CSV table of N, CA and C in Angstrom, one decimal:
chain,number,residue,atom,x,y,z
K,144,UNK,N,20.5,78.2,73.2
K,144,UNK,CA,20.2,79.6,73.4
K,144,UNK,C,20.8,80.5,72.3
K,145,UNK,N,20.1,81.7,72.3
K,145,UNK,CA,21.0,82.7,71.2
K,145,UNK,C,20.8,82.0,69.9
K,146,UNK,N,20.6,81.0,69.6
K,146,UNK,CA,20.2,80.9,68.5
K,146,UNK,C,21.7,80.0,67.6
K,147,UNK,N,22.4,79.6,68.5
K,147,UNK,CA,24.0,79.3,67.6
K,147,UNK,C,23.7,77.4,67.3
K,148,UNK,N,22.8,77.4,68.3
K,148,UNK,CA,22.4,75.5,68.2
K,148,UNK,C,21.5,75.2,66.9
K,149,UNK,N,21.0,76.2,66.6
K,149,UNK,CA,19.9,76.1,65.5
K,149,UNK,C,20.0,76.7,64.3
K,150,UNK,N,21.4,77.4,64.1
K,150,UNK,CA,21.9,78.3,63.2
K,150,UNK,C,21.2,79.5,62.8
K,151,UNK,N,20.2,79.8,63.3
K,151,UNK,CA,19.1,80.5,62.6
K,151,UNK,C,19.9,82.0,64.0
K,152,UNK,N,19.3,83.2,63.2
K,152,UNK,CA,19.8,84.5,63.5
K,152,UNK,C,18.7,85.1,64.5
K,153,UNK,N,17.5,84.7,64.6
K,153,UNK,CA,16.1,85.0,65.3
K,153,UNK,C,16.5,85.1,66.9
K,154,UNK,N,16.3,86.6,67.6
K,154,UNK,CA,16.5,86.9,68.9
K,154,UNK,C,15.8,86.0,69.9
K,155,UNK,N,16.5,85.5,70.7
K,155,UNK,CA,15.5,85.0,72.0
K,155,UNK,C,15.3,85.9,72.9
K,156,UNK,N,14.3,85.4,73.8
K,156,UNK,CA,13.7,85.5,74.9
K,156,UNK,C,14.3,86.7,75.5
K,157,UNK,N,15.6,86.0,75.8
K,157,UNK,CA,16.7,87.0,76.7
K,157,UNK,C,17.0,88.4,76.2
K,158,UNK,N,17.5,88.1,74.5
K,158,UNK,CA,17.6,89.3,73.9
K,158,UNK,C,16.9,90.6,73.7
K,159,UNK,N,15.2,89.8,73.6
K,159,UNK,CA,14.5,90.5,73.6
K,159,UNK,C,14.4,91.7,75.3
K,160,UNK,N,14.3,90.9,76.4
K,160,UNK,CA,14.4,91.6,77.6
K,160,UNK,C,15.8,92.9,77.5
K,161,UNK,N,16.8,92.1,77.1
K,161,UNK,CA,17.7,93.3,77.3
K,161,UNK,C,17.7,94.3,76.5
K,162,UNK,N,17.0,94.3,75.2
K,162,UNK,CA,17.1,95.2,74.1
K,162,UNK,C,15.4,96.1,75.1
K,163,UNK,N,14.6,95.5,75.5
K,163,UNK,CA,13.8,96.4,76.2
K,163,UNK,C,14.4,97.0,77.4
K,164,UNK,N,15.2,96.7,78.3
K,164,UNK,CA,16.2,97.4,79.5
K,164,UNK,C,17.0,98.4,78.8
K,165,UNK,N,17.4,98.2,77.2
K,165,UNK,CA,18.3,99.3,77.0
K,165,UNK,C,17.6,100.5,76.1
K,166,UNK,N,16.4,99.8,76.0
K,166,UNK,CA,15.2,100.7,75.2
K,166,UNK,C,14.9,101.7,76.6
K,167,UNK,N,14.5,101.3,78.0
K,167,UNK,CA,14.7,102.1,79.1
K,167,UNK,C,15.4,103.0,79.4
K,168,UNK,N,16.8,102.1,79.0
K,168,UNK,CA,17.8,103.4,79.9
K,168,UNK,C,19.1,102.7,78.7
K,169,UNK,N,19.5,103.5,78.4
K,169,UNK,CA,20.6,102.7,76.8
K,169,UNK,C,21.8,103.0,77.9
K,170,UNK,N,22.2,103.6,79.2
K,170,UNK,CA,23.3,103.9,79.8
K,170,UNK,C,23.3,103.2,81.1
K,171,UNK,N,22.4,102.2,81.2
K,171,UNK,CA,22.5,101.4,82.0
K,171,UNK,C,23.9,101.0,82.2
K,172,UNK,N,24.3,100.5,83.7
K,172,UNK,CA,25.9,99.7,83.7
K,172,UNK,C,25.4,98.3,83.3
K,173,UNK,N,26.5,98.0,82.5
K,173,UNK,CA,25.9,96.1,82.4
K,173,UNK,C,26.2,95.5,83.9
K,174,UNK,N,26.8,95.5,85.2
K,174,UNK,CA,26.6,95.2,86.3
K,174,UNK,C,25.0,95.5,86.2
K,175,UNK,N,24.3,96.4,86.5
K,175,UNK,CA,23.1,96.4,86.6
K,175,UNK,C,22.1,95.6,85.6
K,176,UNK,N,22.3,95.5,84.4
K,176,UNK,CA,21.7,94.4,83.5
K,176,UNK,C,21.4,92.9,83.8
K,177,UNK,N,23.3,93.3,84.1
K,177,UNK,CA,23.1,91.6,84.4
K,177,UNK,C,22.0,91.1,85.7
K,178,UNK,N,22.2,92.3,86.6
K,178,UNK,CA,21.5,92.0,87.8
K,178,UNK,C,19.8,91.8,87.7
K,179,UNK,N,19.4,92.8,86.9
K,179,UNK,CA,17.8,93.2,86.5
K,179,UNK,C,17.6,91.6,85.9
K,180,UNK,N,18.6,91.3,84.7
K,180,UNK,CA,18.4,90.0,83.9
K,180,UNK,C,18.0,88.5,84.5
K,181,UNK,N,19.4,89.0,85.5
K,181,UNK,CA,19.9,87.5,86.3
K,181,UNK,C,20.6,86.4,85.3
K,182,UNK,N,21.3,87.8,84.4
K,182,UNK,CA,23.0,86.9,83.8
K,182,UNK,C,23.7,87.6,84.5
K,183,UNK,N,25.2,87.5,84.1
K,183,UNK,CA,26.3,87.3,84.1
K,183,UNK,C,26.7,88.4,83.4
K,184,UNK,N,27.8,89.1,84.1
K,184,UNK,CA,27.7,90.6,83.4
K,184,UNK,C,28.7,90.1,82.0
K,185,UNK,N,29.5,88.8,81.9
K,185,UNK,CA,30.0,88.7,81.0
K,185,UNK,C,29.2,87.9,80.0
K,186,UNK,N,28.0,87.4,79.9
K,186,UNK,CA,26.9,87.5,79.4
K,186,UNK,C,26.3,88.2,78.6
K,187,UNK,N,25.7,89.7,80.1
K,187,UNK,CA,25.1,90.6,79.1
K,187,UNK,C,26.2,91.3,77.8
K,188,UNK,N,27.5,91.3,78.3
K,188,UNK,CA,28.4,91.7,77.4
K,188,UNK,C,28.5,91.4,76.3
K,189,UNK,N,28.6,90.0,76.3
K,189,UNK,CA,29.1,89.4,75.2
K,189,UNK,C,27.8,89.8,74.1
K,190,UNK,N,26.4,89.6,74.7
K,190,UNK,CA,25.2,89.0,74.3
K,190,UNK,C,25.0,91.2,73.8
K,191,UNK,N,25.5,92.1,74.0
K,191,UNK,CA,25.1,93.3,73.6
K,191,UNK,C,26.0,93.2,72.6
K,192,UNK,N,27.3,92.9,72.1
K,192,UNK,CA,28.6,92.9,71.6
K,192,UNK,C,27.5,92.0,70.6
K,193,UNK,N,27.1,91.2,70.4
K,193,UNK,CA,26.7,90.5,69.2
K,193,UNK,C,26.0,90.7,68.7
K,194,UNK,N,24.8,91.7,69.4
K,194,UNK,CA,23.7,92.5,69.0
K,194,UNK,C,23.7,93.5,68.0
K,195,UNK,N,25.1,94.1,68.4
K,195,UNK,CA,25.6,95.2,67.9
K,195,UNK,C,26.3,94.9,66.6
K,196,UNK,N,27.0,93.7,66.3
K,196,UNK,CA,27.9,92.9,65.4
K,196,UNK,C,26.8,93.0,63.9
K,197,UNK,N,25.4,92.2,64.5
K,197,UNK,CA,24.6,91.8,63.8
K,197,UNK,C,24.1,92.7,63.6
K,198,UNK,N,23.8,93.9,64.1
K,198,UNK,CA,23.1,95.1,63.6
K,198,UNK,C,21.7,95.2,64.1
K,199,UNK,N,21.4,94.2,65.1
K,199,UNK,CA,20.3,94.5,66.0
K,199,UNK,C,20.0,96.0,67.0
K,200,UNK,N,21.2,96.3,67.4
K,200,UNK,CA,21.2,97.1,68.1
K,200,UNK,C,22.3,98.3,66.9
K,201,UNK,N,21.3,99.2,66.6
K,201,UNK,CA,21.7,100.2,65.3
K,201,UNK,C,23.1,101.0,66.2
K,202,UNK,N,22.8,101.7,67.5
K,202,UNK,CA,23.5,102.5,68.3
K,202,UNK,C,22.5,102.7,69.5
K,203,UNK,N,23.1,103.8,70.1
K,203,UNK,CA,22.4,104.5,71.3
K,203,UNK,C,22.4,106.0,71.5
K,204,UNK,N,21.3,105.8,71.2
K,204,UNK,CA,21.2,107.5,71.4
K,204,UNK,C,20.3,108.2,72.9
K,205,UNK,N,21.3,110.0,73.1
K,205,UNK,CA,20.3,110.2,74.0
K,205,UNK,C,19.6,111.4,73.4
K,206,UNK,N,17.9,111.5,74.1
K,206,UNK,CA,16.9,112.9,73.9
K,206,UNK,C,16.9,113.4,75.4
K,207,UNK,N,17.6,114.6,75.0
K,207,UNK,CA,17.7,115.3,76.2
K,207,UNK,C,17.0,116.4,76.2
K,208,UNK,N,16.0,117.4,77.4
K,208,UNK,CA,15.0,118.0,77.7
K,208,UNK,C,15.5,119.3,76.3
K,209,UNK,N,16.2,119.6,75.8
K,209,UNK,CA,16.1,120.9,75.0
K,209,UNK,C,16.0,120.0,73.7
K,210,UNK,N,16.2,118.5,73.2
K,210,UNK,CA,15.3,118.0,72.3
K,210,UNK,C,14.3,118.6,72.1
K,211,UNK,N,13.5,118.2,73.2
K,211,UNK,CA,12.4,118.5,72.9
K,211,UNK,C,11.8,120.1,73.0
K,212,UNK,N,12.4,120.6,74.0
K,212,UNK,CA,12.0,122.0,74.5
K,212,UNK,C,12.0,122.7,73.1
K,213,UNK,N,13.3,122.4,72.1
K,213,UNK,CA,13.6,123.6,70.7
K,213,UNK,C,12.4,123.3,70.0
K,214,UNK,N,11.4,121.7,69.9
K,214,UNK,CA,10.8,121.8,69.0
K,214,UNK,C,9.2,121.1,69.2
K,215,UNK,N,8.8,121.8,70.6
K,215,UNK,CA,8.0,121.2,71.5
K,215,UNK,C,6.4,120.9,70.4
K,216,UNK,N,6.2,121.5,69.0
K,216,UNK,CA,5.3,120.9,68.5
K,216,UNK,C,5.3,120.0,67.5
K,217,UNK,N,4.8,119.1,67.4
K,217,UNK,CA,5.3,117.7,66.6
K,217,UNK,C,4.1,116.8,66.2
K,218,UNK,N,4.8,116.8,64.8
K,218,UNK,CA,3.8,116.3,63.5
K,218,UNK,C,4.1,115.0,63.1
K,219,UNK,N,3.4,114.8,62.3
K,219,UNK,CA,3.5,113.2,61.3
K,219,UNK,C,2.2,113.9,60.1
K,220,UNK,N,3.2,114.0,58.9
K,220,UNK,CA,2.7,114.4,57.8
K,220,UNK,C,2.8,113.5,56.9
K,221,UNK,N,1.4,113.3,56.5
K,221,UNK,CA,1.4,111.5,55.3
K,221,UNK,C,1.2,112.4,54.3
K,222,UNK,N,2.0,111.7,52.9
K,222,UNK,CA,2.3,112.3,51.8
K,222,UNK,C,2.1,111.5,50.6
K,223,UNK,N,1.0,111.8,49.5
K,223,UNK,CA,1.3,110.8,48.6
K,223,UNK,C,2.0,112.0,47.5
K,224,UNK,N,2.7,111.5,46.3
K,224,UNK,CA,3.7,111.9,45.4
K,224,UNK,C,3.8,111.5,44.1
K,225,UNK,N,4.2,111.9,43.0
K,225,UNK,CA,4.3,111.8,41.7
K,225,UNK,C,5.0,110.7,42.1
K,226,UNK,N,5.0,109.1,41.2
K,226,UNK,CA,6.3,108.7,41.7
K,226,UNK,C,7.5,109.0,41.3
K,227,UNK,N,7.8,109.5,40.0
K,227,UNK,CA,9.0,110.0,39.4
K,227,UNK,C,9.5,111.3,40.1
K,228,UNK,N,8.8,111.7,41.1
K,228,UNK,CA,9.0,112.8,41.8
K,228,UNK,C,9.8,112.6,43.3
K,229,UNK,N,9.4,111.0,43.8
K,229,UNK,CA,9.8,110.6,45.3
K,229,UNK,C,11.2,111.0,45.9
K,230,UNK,N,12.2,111.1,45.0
K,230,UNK,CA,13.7,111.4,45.4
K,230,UNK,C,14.2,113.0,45.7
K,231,UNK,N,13.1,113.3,44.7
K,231,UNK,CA,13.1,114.9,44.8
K,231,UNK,C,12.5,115.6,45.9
K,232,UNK,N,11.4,115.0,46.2
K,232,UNK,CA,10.6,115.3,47.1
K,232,UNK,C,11.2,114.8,48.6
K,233,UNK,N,11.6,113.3,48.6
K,233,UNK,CA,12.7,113.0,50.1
K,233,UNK,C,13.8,114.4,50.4
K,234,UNK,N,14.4,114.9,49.2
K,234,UNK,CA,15.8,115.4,49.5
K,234,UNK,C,15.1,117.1,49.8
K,235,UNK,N,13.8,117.5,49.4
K,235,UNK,CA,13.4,118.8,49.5
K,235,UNK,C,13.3,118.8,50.9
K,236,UNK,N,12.4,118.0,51.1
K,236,UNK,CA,12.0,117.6,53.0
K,236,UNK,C,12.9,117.9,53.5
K,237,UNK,N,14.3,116.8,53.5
K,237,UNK,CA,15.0,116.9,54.4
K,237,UNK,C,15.9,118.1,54.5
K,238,UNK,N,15.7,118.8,53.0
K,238,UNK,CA,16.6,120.4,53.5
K,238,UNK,C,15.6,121.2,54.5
K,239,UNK,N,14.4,121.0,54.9
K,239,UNK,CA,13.9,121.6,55.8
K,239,UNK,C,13.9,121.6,57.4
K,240,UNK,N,14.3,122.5,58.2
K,240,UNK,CA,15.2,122.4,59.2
K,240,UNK,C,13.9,121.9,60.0
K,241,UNK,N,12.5,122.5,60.4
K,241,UNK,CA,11.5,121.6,61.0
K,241,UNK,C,11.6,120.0,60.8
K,242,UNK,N,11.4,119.6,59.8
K,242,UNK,CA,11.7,117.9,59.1
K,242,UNK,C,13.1,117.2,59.9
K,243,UNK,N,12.3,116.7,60.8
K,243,UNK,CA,13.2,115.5,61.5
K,243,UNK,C,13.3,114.0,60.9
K,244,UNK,N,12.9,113.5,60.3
K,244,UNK,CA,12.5,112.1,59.6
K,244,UNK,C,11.7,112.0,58.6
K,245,UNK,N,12.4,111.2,57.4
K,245,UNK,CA,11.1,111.3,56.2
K,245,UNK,C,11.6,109.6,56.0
K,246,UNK,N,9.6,108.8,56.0
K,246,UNK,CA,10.4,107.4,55.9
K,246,UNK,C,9.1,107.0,54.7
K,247,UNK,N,9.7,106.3,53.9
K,247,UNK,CA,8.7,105.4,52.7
K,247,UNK,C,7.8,104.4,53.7
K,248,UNK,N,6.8,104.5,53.0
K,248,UNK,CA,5.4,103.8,53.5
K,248,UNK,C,4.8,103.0,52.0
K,249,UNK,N,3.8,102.1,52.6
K,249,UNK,CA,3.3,102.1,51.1
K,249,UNK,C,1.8,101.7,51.8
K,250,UNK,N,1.0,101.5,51.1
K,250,UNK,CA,-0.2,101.6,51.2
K,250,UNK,C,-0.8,102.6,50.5
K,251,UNK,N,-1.9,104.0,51.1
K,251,UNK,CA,-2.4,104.9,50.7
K,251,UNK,C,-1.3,105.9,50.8
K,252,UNK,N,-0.5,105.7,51.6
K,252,UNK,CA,0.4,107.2,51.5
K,252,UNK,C,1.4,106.6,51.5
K,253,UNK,N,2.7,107.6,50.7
K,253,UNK,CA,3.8,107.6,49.6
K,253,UNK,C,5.3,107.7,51.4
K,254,UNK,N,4.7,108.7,51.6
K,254,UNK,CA,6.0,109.5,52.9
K,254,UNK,C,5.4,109.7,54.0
K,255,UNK,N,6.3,109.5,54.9
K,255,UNK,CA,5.6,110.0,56.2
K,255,UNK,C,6.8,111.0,56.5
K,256,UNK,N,6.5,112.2,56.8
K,256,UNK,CA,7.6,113.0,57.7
K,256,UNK,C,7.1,113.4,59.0
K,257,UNK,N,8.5,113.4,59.6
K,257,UNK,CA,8.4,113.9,61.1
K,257,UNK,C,8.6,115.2,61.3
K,258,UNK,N,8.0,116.2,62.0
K,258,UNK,CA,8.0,117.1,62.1
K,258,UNK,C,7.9,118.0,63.4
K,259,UNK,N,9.0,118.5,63.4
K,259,UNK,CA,9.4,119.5,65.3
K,259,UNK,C,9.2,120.8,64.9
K,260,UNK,N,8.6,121.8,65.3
K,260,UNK,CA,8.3,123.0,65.4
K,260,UNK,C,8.4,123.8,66.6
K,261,UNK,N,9.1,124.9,66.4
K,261,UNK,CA,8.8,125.8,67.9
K,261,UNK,C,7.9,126.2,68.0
K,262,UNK,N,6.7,126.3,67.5
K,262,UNK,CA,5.3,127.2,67.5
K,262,UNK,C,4.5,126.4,66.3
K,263,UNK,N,3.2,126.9,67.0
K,263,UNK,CA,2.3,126.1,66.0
K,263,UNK,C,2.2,126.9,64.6
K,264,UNK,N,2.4,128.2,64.4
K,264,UNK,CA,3.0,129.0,63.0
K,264,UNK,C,3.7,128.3,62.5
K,265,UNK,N,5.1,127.8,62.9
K,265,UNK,CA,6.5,127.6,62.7
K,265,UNK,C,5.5,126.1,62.0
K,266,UNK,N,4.6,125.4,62.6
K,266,UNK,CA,4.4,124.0,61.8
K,266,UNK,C,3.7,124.6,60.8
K,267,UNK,N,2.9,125.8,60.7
K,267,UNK,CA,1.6,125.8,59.8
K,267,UNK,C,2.3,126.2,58.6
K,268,UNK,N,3.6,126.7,58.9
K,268,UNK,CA,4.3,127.3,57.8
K,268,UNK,C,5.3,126.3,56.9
K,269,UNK,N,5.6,125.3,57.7
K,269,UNK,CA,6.3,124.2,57.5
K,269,UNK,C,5.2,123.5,56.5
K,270,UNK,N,3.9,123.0,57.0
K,270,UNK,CA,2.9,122.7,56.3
K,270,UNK,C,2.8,123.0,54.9
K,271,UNK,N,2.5,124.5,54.5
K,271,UNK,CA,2.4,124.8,53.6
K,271,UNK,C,3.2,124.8,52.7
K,272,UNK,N,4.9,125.1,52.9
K,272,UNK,CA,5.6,124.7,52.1
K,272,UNK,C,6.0,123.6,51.7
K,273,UNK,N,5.6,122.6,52.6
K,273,UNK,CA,5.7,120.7,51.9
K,273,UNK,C,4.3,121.2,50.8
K,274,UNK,N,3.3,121.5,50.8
K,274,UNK,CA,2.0,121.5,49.8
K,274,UNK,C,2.8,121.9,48.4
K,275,UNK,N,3.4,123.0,49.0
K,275,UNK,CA,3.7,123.8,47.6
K,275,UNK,C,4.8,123.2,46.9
K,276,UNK,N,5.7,122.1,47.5
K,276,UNK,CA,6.5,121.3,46.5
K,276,UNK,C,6.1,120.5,45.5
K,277,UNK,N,7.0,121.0,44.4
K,277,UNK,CA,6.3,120.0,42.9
K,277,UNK,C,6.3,118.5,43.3
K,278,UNK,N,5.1,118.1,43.0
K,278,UNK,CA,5.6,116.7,42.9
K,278,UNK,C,4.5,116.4,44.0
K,279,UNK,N,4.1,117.1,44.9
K,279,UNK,CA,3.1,116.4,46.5
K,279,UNK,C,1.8,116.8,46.1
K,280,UNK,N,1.4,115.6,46.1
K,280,UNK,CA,-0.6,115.5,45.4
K,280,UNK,C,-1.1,115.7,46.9
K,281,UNK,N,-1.1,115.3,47.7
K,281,UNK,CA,-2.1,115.6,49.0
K,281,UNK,C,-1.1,114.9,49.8
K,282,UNK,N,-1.8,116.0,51.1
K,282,UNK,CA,-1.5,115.7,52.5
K,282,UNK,C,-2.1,115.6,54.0
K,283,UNK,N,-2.2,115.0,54.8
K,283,UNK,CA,-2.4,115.1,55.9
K,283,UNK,C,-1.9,115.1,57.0
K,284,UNK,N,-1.9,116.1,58.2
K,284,UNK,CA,-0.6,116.0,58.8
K,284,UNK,C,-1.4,116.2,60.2
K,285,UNK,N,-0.9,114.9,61.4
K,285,UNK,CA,-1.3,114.7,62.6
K,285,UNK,C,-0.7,115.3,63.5
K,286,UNK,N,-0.9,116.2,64.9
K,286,UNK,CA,-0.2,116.5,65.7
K,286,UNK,C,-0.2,115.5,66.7
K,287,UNK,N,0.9,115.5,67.0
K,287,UNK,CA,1.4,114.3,68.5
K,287,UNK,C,1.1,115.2,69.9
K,288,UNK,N,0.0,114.8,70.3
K,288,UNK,CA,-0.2,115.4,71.8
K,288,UNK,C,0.3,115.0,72.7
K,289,UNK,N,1.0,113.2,72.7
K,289,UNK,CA,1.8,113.3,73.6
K,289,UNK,C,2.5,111.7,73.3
K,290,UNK,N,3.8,111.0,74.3
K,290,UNK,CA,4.2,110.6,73.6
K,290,UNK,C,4.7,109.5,74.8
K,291,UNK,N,4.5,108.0,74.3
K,291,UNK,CA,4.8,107.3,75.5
K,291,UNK,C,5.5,106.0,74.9
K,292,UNK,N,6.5,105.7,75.7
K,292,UNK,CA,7.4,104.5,75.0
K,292,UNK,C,6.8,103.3,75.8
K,293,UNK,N,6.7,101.8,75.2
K,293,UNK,CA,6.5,101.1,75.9
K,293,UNK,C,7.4,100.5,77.1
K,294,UNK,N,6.8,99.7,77.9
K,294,UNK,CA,7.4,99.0,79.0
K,294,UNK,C,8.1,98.2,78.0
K,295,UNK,N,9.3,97.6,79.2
K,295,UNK,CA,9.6,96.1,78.8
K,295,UNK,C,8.4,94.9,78.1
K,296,UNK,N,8.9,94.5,77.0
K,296,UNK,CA,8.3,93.7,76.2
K,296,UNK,C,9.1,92.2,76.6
K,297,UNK,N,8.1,91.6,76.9
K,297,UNK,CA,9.1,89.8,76.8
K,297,UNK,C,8.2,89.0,76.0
């Protein structure tokens, strides 16, 4: 199990359930883990503690209702870019207080940024000043109408 018999670092079975229980609820008690699991609370312990070690489990965060309420309109803007331009263009984004996330892609588009807005102005305005940065050849930018995490995965 866990992967120590085989040397290899690849999550099992198990791991995968509890990383979806803490994808649910990340404030779960591990009494309750272990229970949902049907391990051993010193189990789930150990087995989150190593997750964590290894960098499987980055942190835990929470989105609480004024997350969302400050920035209830929300984008995904694909971006292609000069490439000698890409650094300049990541660090412009991110001074923009709408711009929640800018991550490298590759394929047809260069950047993806994430985008919260109080009002759909507040995005259209956001919009146009990613266009007008030196360096951004074209863009298209999706609104998120709504937003659903999946179930437990096994």
């Amino acid at each position: 199990m866990w992967g120590e018999a085989s040397g290899t670092d690849r999550l099992d079975e198990t791991d995968g359930r509890l990383i979806a229980a803490l994808r649910r609820d990340g404030r779960a008690a591990v009494s309750d883990l272990a229970a949902q699991l049907g391990l051993s609370r010193a189990t789930v312990r150990a087995r989150i503690e190593r997750l964590t070690a290894r960098g499987e489990i980055a942190g835990f965060t929470v989105l609480t209702r004024s997350d969302i309420a400050s920035a209830p309109v929300r984008g995904m803007m694909l971006l292609t870019v000069d490439g000698r331009a890409t650094e300049r263009v990541i660090a412009r984004l991110l001074g923009l207080p709408p711009v929640q996330a800018v991550h490298t892609t590759n394929g047809q588009w260069d950047l993806i940024a994430e985008i919260g807005a109080r009002s759909l102005s507040e995005l259209d305005e956001t919009i146009a000043q990613i266009r007008r940065l030196e360096g951004v050849n074209r863009t298209e930018t999706n609104l998120q109408l709504s937003s659903r995490r999946p179930a437990a995965r096994f």
